[in-house]
PDB file of C-alpha atoms in Angstrom:
ATOM      1  CA  MET A  21      14.588  49.604  79.439  1.00 33.00           C
ATOM      2  CA  ASP A  22      16.940  48.881  76.660  1.00 39.00           C
ATOM      3  CA  ALA A  23      16.233  46.108  74.342  1.00 40.00           C
ATOM      4  CA  GLN A  24      19.451  44.588  75.258  1.00 40.00           C
ATOM      5  CA  GLU A  25      18.409  44.485  78.961  1.00 41.00           C
ATOM      6  CA  ASN A  26      14.825  43.044  78.503  1.00 46.00           C
ATOM      7  CA  PRO A  27      14.629  39.677  80.321  1.00 41.00           C
ATOM      8  CA  VAL A  28      11.973  38.663  77.795  1.00 49.00           C
ATOM      9  CA  PHE A  29      14.888  37.895  75.421  1.00 50.00           C
ATOM     10  CA  SER A  30      16.885  35.974  77.756  1.00 50.00           C
ATOM     11  CA  ARG A  31      19.654  33.896  75.980  1.00 51.00           C
ATOM     12  CA  ALA A  32      18.862  31.118  78.440  1.00 52.00           C
ATOM     13  CA  ALA A  33      15.683  30.219  76.837  1.00 72.00           C
ATOM     14  CA  ALA A  34      15.802  28.359  73.403  1.00 82.00           C
ATOM     15  CA  PRO A  35      14.839  30.816  70.528  1.00 89.00           C
ATOM     16  CA  PRO A  36      11.406  30.063  69.259  1.00 91.00           C
ATOM     17  CA  ASP A  37      10.678  28.411  65.805  1.00 95.00           C
ATOM     18  CA  LEU A  38       8.981  30.684  63.277  1.00 97.00           C
ATOM     19  CA  GLU A  39       8.205  27.797  60.823  1.00 97.00           C
ATOM     20  CA  PRO A  40       4.792  27.006  62.325  1.00 98.00           C
ATOM     21  CA  ALA A  41       3.444  30.731  62.228  1.00 98.00           C
ATOM     22  CA  ALA A  42       4.929  30.752  58.650  1.00 98.00           C
ATOM     23  CA  ARG A  43       3.467  27.772  57.458  1.00 98.00           C
ATOM     24  CA  ARG A  44      -0.194  29.035  58.895  1.00 98.00           C
ATOM     25  CA  ILE A  45       0.105  31.969  56.762  1.00 98.00           C
ATOM     26  CA  VAL A  46       1.056  29.797  53.710  1.00 98.00           C
ATOM     27  CA  ALA A  47      -2.190  27.545  54.438  1.00 98.00           C
ATOM     28  CA  LEU A  48      -4.397  30.578  54.436  1.00 98.00           C
ATOM     29  CA  LEU A  49      -3.176  31.705  50.876  1.00 97.00           C
ATOM     30  CA  GLY A  50      -4.851  29.010  49.147  1.00 94.00           C
ATOM     31  CA  ARG A  51      -8.086  30.425  50.097  1.00 94.00           C
ATOM     32  CA  VAL A  52      -7.614  34.079  49.106  1.00 96.00           C
ATOM     33  CA  ASP A  53      -9.262  34.692  45.866  1.00 93.00           C
ATOM     34  CA  ASP A  54      -8.357  37.580  43.338  1.00 94.00           C
ATOM     35  CA  GLY A  55     -11.904  38.908  43.972  1.00 93.00           C
ATOM     36  CA  GLY A  56     -11.112  39.532  47.772  1.00 94.00           C
ATOM     37  CA  LEU A  57      -7.863  41.459  47.199  1.00 97.00           C
ATOM     38  CA  ASP A  58      -9.501  44.734  47.574  1.00 96.00           C
ATOM     39  CA  GLY A  59     -11.369  43.651  50.957  1.00 96.00           C
ATOM     40  CA  PRO A  60     -10.812  45.486  54.309  1.00 96.00           C
ATOM     41  CA  THR A  61      -8.370  44.039  56.878  1.00 97.00           C
ATOM     42  CA  PRO A  62      -7.890  45.048  60.552  1.00 95.00           C
ATOM     43  CA  CYS A  63      -4.886  47.201  59.536  1.00 92.00           C
ATOM     44  CA  PRO A  64      -6.576  50.593  58.871  1.00 86.00           C
ATOM     45  CA  ASP A  65      -4.642  51.587  55.655  1.00 88.00           C
ATOM     46  CA  TYR A  66      -4.455  48.135  54.234  1.00 95.00           C
ATOM     47  CA  ALA A  67      -6.787  46.206  51.937  1.00 96.00           C
ATOM     48  CA  VAL A  68      -5.906  42.344  51.704  1.00 97.00           C
ATOM     49  CA  ARG A  69      -3.595  43.153  48.701  1.00 97.00           C
ATOM     50  CA  GLU A  70      -1.570  45.561  50.704  1.00 97.00           C
ATOM     51  CA  LEU A  71      -1.513  43.162  53.865  1.00 97.00           C
ATOM     52  CA  LEU A  72      -0.153  40.409  51.435  1.00 98.00           C
ATOM     53  CA  GLY A  73       2.454  42.985  49.967  1.00 97.00           C
ATOM     54  CA  HIS A  74       3.457  43.746  53.595  1.00 96.00           C
ATOM     55  CA  LEU A  75       4.036  40.027  54.488  1.00 97.00           C
ATOM     56  CA  ALA A  76       6.122  39.685  51.260  1.00 97.00           C
ATOM     57  CA  GLY A  77       8.160  42.644  52.343  1.00 95.00           C
ATOM     58  CA  LEU A  78       8.619  41.548  55.923  1.00 96.00           C
ATOM     59  CA  ALA A  79       9.456  38.072  54.974  1.00 97.00           C
ATOM     60  CA  THR A  80      12.259  39.251  52.822  1.00 97.00           C
ATOM     61  CA  ALA A  81      13.327  41.840  55.347  1.00 96.00           C
ATOM     62  CA  PHE A  82      13.678  39.594  58.240  1.00 98.00           C
ATOM     63  CA  ARG A  83      15.060  36.740  56.273  1.00 98.00           C
ATOM     64  CA  ASP A  84      17.691  39.022  55.526  1.00 97.00           C
ATOM     65  CA  ALA A  85      18.044  40.406  59.018  1.00 98.00           C
ATOM     66  CA  ALA A  86      18.562  36.883  60.349  1.00 98.00           C
ATOM     67  CA  ARG A  87      21.253  36.319  57.770  1.00 97.00           C
ATOM     68  CA  LYS A  88      22.830  39.780  58.602  1.00 97.00           C
ATOM     69  CA  ASP A  89      22.767  40.677  54.987  1.00 94.00           C
ATOM     70  CA  LEU A  90      22.086  44.477  55.639  1.00 93.00           C
ATOM     71  CA  GLY A  91      21.225  45.938  52.416  1.00 91.00           C
ATOM     72  CA  ALA A  92      18.077  47.656  50.767  1.00 91.00           C
ATOM     73  CA  SER A  93      15.824  45.133  52.199  1.00 92.00           C
ATOM     74  CA  THR A  94      16.388  45.849  55.796  1.00 92.00           C
ATOM     75  CA  ALA A  95      17.055  49.606  55.254  1.00 91.00           C
ATOM     76  CA  VAL A  96      13.710  50.915  54.385  1.00 84.00           C
ATOM     77  CA  SER A  97      10.987  51.762  56.764  1.00 83.00           C
ATOM     78  CA  PRO A  98       7.891  49.693  56.124  1.00 77.00           C
ATOM     79  CA  ASP A  99       5.764  52.809  56.362  1.00 75.00           C
ATOM     80  CA  ALA A 100       7.602  54.585  53.565  1.00 74.00           C
ATOM     81  CA  ALA A 101       4.827  53.661  51.113  1.00 81.00           C
ATOM     82  CA  LEU A 102       1.972  51.447  50.854  1.00 89.00           C
ATOM     83  CA  PRO A 103       3.129  47.933  49.813  1.00 92.00           C
ATOM     84  CA  VAL A 104       2.626  46.962  46.412  1.00 93.00           C
ATOM     85  CA  LEU A 105       1.615  43.337  45.686  1.00 95.00           C
ATOM     86  CA  ASP A 106       3.796  41.434  42.743  1.00 95.00           C
ATOM     87  CA  ASP A 107       1.774  39.624  40.426  1.00 94.00           C
ATOM     88  CA  ASP A 108       3.532  36.338  41.138  1.00 96.00           C
ATOM     89  CA  TRP A 109       2.941  36.511  44.862  1.00 97.00           C
ATOM     90  CA  ARG A 110       0.979  32.976  44.964  1.00 97.00           C
ATOM     91  CA  GLU A 111       4.435  31.426  44.071  1.00 97.00           C
ATOM     92  CA  ALA A 112       6.809  34.105  45.625  1.00 97.00           C
ATOM     93  CA  LEU A 113       5.105  34.776  49.128  1.00 98.00           C
ATOM     94  CA  PRO A 114       5.014  31.070  50.430  1.00 98.00           C
ATOM     95  CA  ARG A 115       8.703  30.754  49.142  1.00 98.00           C
ATOM     96  CA  ARG A 116       9.772  33.967  51.066  1.00 98.00           C
ATOM     97  CA  LEU A 117       8.021  32.885  54.246  1.00 98.00           C
ATOM     98  CA  ASP A 118       9.795  29.544  54.054  1.00 98.00           C
ATOM     99  CA  GLU A 119      13.154  31.245  53.603  1.00 98.00           C
ATOM    100  CA  MET A 120      12.490  33.593  56.625  1.00 98.00           C
ATOM    101  CA  ALA A 121      11.604  30.714  58.835  1.00 98.00           C
ATOM    102  CA  ALA A 122      14.729  28.849  57.835  1.00 98.00           C
ATOM    103  CA  ALA A 123      16.967  31.688  58.282  1.00 98.00           C
ATOM    104  CA  TRP A 124      15.848  32.103  61.868  1.00 98.00           C
ATOM    105  CA  ARG A 125      16.637  28.514  62.680  1.00 97.00           C
ATOM    106  CA  SER A 126      20.326  29.384  62.486  1.00 97.00           C
ATOM    107  CA  PRO A 127      21.574  30.194  65.989  1.00 96.00           C
ATOM    108  CA  ASP A 128      23.820  33.003  64.717  1.00 97.00           C
ATOM    109  CA  ALA A 129      20.437  34.736  63.702  1.00 97.00           C
ATOM    110  CA  TRP A 130      19.852  35.406  67.351  1.00 97.00           C
ATOM    111  CA  THR A 131      23.047  36.877  68.165  1.00 96.00           C
ATOM    112  CA  GLY A 132      24.845  40.161  67.605  1.00 97.00           C
ATOM    113  CA  MET A 133      23.205  43.218  66.057  1.00 98.00           C
ATOM    114  CA  THR A 134      21.101  43.363  62.881  1.00 97.00           C
ATOM    115  CA  ARG A 135      18.632  45.738  61.318  1.00 96.00           C
ATOM    116  CA  ALA A 136      15.045  45.528  60.116  1.00 94.00           C
ATOM    117  CA  GLY A 137      12.826  48.329  58.699  1.00 92.00           C
ATOM    118  CA  GLY A 138      15.797  50.725  59.024  1.00 93.00           C
ATOM    119  CA  VAL A 139      16.050  50.026  62.924  1.00 93.00           C
ATOM    120  CA  GLU A 140      19.061  48.372  64.414  1.00 96.00           C
ATOM    121  CA  LEU A 141      18.208  46.061  67.132  1.00 94.00           C
ATOM    122  CA  PRO A 142      19.741  42.817  68.728  1.00 97.00           C
ATOM    123  CA  GLY A 143      19.136  39.722  66.707  1.00 97.00           C
ATOM    124  CA  GLU A 144      17.225  38.275  69.579  1.00 96.00           C
ATOM    125  CA  VAL A 145      14.809  41.221  69.588  1.00 96.00           C
ATOM    126  CA  ALA A 146      14.436  41.032  65.688  1.00 97.00           C
ATOM    127  CA  GLY A 147      13.661  37.460  65.941  1.00 97.00           C
ATOM    128  CA  ALA A 148      10.868  38.031  68.571  1.00 96.00           C
ATOM    129  CA  VAL A 149       9.589  40.900  66.385  1.00 96.00           C
ATOM    130  CA  ALA A 150       9.662  38.653  63.250  1.00 97.00           C
ATOM    131  CA  LEU A 151       7.651  35.958  65.079  1.00 98.00           C
ATOM    132  CA  ASP A 152       5.317  38.632  66.340  1.00 97.00           C
ATOM    133  CA  GLU A 153       4.602  39.983  62.858  1.00 97.00           C
ATOM    134  CA  LEU A 154       3.784  36.470  61.526  1.00 98.00           C
ATOM    135  CA  VAL A 155       1.313  35.838  64.264  1.00 98.00           C
ATOM    136  CA  VAL A 156      -0.475  38.984  64.363  1.00 97.00           C
ATOM    137  CA  HIS A 157      -0.559  39.479  60.447  1.00 97.00           C
ATOM    138  CA  GLY A 158      -1.462  35.762  60.074  1.00 98.00           C
ATOM    139  CA  TRP A 159      -4.480  36.436  62.318  1.00 98.00           C
ATOM    140  CA  ASP A 160      -4.980  39.884  60.222  1.00 97.00           C
ATOM    141  CA  LEU A 161      -5.328  37.755  57.101  1.00 98.00           C
ATOM    142  CA  ALA A 162      -7.531  34.992  58.581  1.00 98.00           C
ATOM    143  CA  ARG A 163     -10.067  37.397  59.694  1.00 98.00           C
ATOM    144  CA  SER A 164      -9.942  39.434  56.496  1.00 97.00           C
ATOM    145  CA  THR A 165     -10.618  36.398  54.503  1.00 97.00           C
ATOM    146  CA  GLY A 166     -13.239  34.557  56.735  1.00 96.00           C
ATOM    147  CA  GLN A 167     -10.784  31.720  57.957  1.00 97.00           C
ATOM    148  CA  PRO A 168     -10.111  30.286  61.376  1.00 97.00           C
ATOM    149  CA  TYR A 169      -6.969  31.053  63.035  1.00 98.00           C
ATOM    150  CA  ALA A 170      -5.084  29.503  66.035  1.00 96.00           C
ATOM    151  CA  ALA A 171      -1.539  29.896  67.405  1.00 97.00           C
ATOM    152  CA  GLY A 172       0.580  27.903  69.761  1.00 95.00           C
ATOM    153  CA  GLU A 173       0.789  28.857  73.350  1.00 96.00           C
ATOM    154  CA  ALA A 174       4.615  29.297  73.298  1.00 95.00           C
ATOM    155  CA  GLU A 175       4.294  31.549  70.229  1.00 96.00           C
ATOM    156  CA  LEU A 176       1.649  33.587  71.925  1.00 97.00           C
ATOM    157  CA  ARG A 177       3.641  34.081  75.192  1.00 96.00           C
ATOM    158  CA  SER A 178       6.538  35.499  73.047  1.00 95.00           C
ATOM    159  CA  CYS A 179       4.243  37.834  71.496  1.00 96.00           C
ATOM    160  CA  GLU A 180       2.508  38.897  74.791  1.00 96.00           C
ATOM    161  CA  ALA A 181       6.083  39.331  76.407  1.00 95.00           C
ATOM    162  CA  LEU A 182       7.114  41.432  73.525  1.00 94.00           C
ATOM    163  CA  LEU A 183       4.010  43.698  73.047  1.00 94.00           C
ATOM    164  CA  ALA A 184       3.062  44.177  76.784  1.00 89.00           C
ATOM    165  CA  PRO A 185       6.076  46.322  77.595  1.00 82.00           C
ATOM    166  CA  ALA A 186       5.751  48.202  74.317  1.00 63.00           C
ATOM    167  CA  ALA A 187       2.231  49.034  75.017  1.00 57.00           C
ATOM    168  CA  GLY A 188       2.653  50.075  78.615  1.00 58.00           C
ATOM    169  CA  GLY A 189       6.111  51.740  78.722  1.00 42.00           C
ATOM    170  CA  PRO A 190       6.839  55.453  78.524  1.00 36.00           C
ATOM    171  CA  ASP A 191       8.922  55.001  75.328  1.00 37.00           C
ATOM    172  CA  GLY A 192       5.933  53.752  73.299  1.00 38.00           C
ATOM    173  CA  GLY A 193       7.804  50.490  72.015  1.00 38.00           C
ATOM    174  CA  ALA A 194      11.227  51.262  72.901  1.00 33.00           C
ATOM    175  CA  ASP A 195      11.559  47.990  74.967  1.00 36.00           C
ATOM    176  CA  ALA A 196      11.337  46.130  71.504  1.00 37.00           C
ATOM    177  CA  GLY A 197      14.041  48.234  69.989  1.00 36.00           C
ATOM    178  CA  GLY A 198      11.922  50.745  68.555  1.00 36.00           C
ATOM    179  CA  ALA A 199      10.571  48.510  65.611  1.00 42.00           C
ATOM    180  CA  ASP A 200       7.304  49.626  64.059  1.00 42.00           C
ATOM    181  CA  THR A 201       5.502  47.428  61.545  1.00 41.00           C
ATOM    182  CA  GLY A 202       4.098  50.346  59.619  1.00 41.00           C
ATOM    183  CA  ASP A 203       0.717  48.953  59.234  1.00 42.00           C
ATOM    184  CA  GLY A 204      -0.942  52.325  59.485  1.00 39.00           C
ATOM    185  CA  SER A 205      -2.279  51.696  62.857  1.00 40.00           C
ATOM    186  CA  GLY A 206       0.267  53.850  64.682  1.00 39.00           C
ATOM    187  CA  GLY A 207       1.677  53.781  68.008  1.00 37.00           C
ATOM    188  CA  GLY A 208       4.194  51.397  69.550  1.00 40.00           C
ATOM    189  CA  LEU A 209       4.786  48.122  67.584  1.00 53.00           C
ATOM    190  CA  PHE A 210       1.426  48.050  66.190  1.00 72.00           C
ATOM    191  CA  GLY A 211      -1.367  50.314  67.595  1.00 80.00           C
ATOM    192  CA  VAL A 212      -2.927  51.617  70.853  1.00 90.00           C
ATOM    193  CA  PRO A 213      -3.865  48.572  72.869  1.00 93.00           C
ATOM    194  CA  VAL A 214      -7.445  47.645  73.090  1.00 94.00           C
ATOM    195  CA  PRO A 215      -9.206  46.531  76.326  1.00 94.00           C
ATOM    196  CA  VAL A 216     -10.391  43.010  76.853  1.00 95.00           C
ATOM    197  CA  PRO A 217     -12.404  41.259  79.447  1.00 93.00           C
ATOM    198  CA  ASP A 218     -10.545  39.573  82.391  1.00 90.00           C
ATOM    199  CA  GLY A 219      -9.953  35.920  81.498  1.00 93.00           C
ATOM    200  CA  ALA A 220      -9.949  36.709  77.643  1.00 96.00           C
ATOM    201  CA  PRO A 221      -8.184  33.952  75.823  1.00 97.00           C
ATOM    202  CA  LEU A 222      -4.394  34.416  75.125  1.00 97.00           C
ATOM    203  CA  LEU A 223      -4.934  35.058  71.449  1.00 98.00           C
ATOM    204  CA  ASP A 224      -7.392  37.762  72.036  1.00 98.00           C
ATOM    205  CA  ARG A 225      -5.133  39.521  74.568  1.00 97.00           C
ATOM    206  CA  VAL A 226      -2.186  39.526  72.104  1.00 97.00           C
ATOM    207  CA  ILE A 227      -4.379  40.834  69.409  1.00 97.00           C
ATOM    208  CA  ALA A 228      -5.747  43.351  71.706  1.00 97.00           C
ATOM    209  CA  LEU A 229      -2.140  44.395  72.672  1.00 96.00           C
ATOM    210  CA  SER A 230      -1.394  44.983  68.875  1.00 95.00           C
ATOM    211  CA  GLY A 231      -4.148  47.421  68.768  1.00 95.00           C
ATOM    212  CA  ARG A 232      -6.874  45.410  67.066  1.00 96.00           C
ATOM    213  CA  ARG A 233     -10.244  44.444  68.346  1.00 96.00           C
ATOM    214  CA  PRO A 234     -10.464  40.516  68.825  1.00 97.00           C
ATOM    215  CA  ASP A 235     -13.917  40.414  67.605  1.00 96.00           C
ATOM    216  CA  TRP A 236     -12.925  42.258  64.248  1.00 96.00           C
ATOM    217  CA  ARG A 237     -14.710  41.224  61.113  1.00 93.00           C
ATOM    218  CA  PRO A 238     -15.053  42.927  57.683  1.00 92.00           C
ATOM    219  CA  GLY A 239     -17.870  45.456  57.807  1.00 79.00           C
ATOM    220  CA  ARG A 240     -17.531  45.772  61.599  1.00 69.00           C
TER     221      ARG A 240
END
């Protein structure tokens, strides 16, 4: 199925607001200490510092994708190299996340074509991918740093609708425009889905669809 034909991204529905997911990540940053930057994360190739660097890069890329400012920030695949965390990340990352969320509040962001990670895709799909990035990587950061995490049902339903076809479709993620977060887990939007019990919480189902074990903890 072509991303433009996917009923998940129907223009009849109001676009989701990315601000709650972005603000949750900002709240998590306050409890990330420098001594924990080399700790493990659910992303196989990322320590906490690389996860934060990835968040900074995606915030810039998806901000510019929303603005249709298609330059270097939207052209580079996120798996081209391990992300590098800037020294000023404590000030810069919250600002970039706020700018990203603000950019996607414009109705124009959700129309036409744009680009992220070097992939051309409809604006409505890019917005859904951007939200999914914030929700799943917010969970990654929370688990990596021993903090609680919760997301709104509307956000999780959007992520589930994006990830489920990508996980089960024959094109390995083409339903979402072929976008790949490049977090090193491989396969589809994130990684190979993990089975969860019937009746698992919605957050656990979304995390499992992204290729992560919902019970992941550092050292497990």
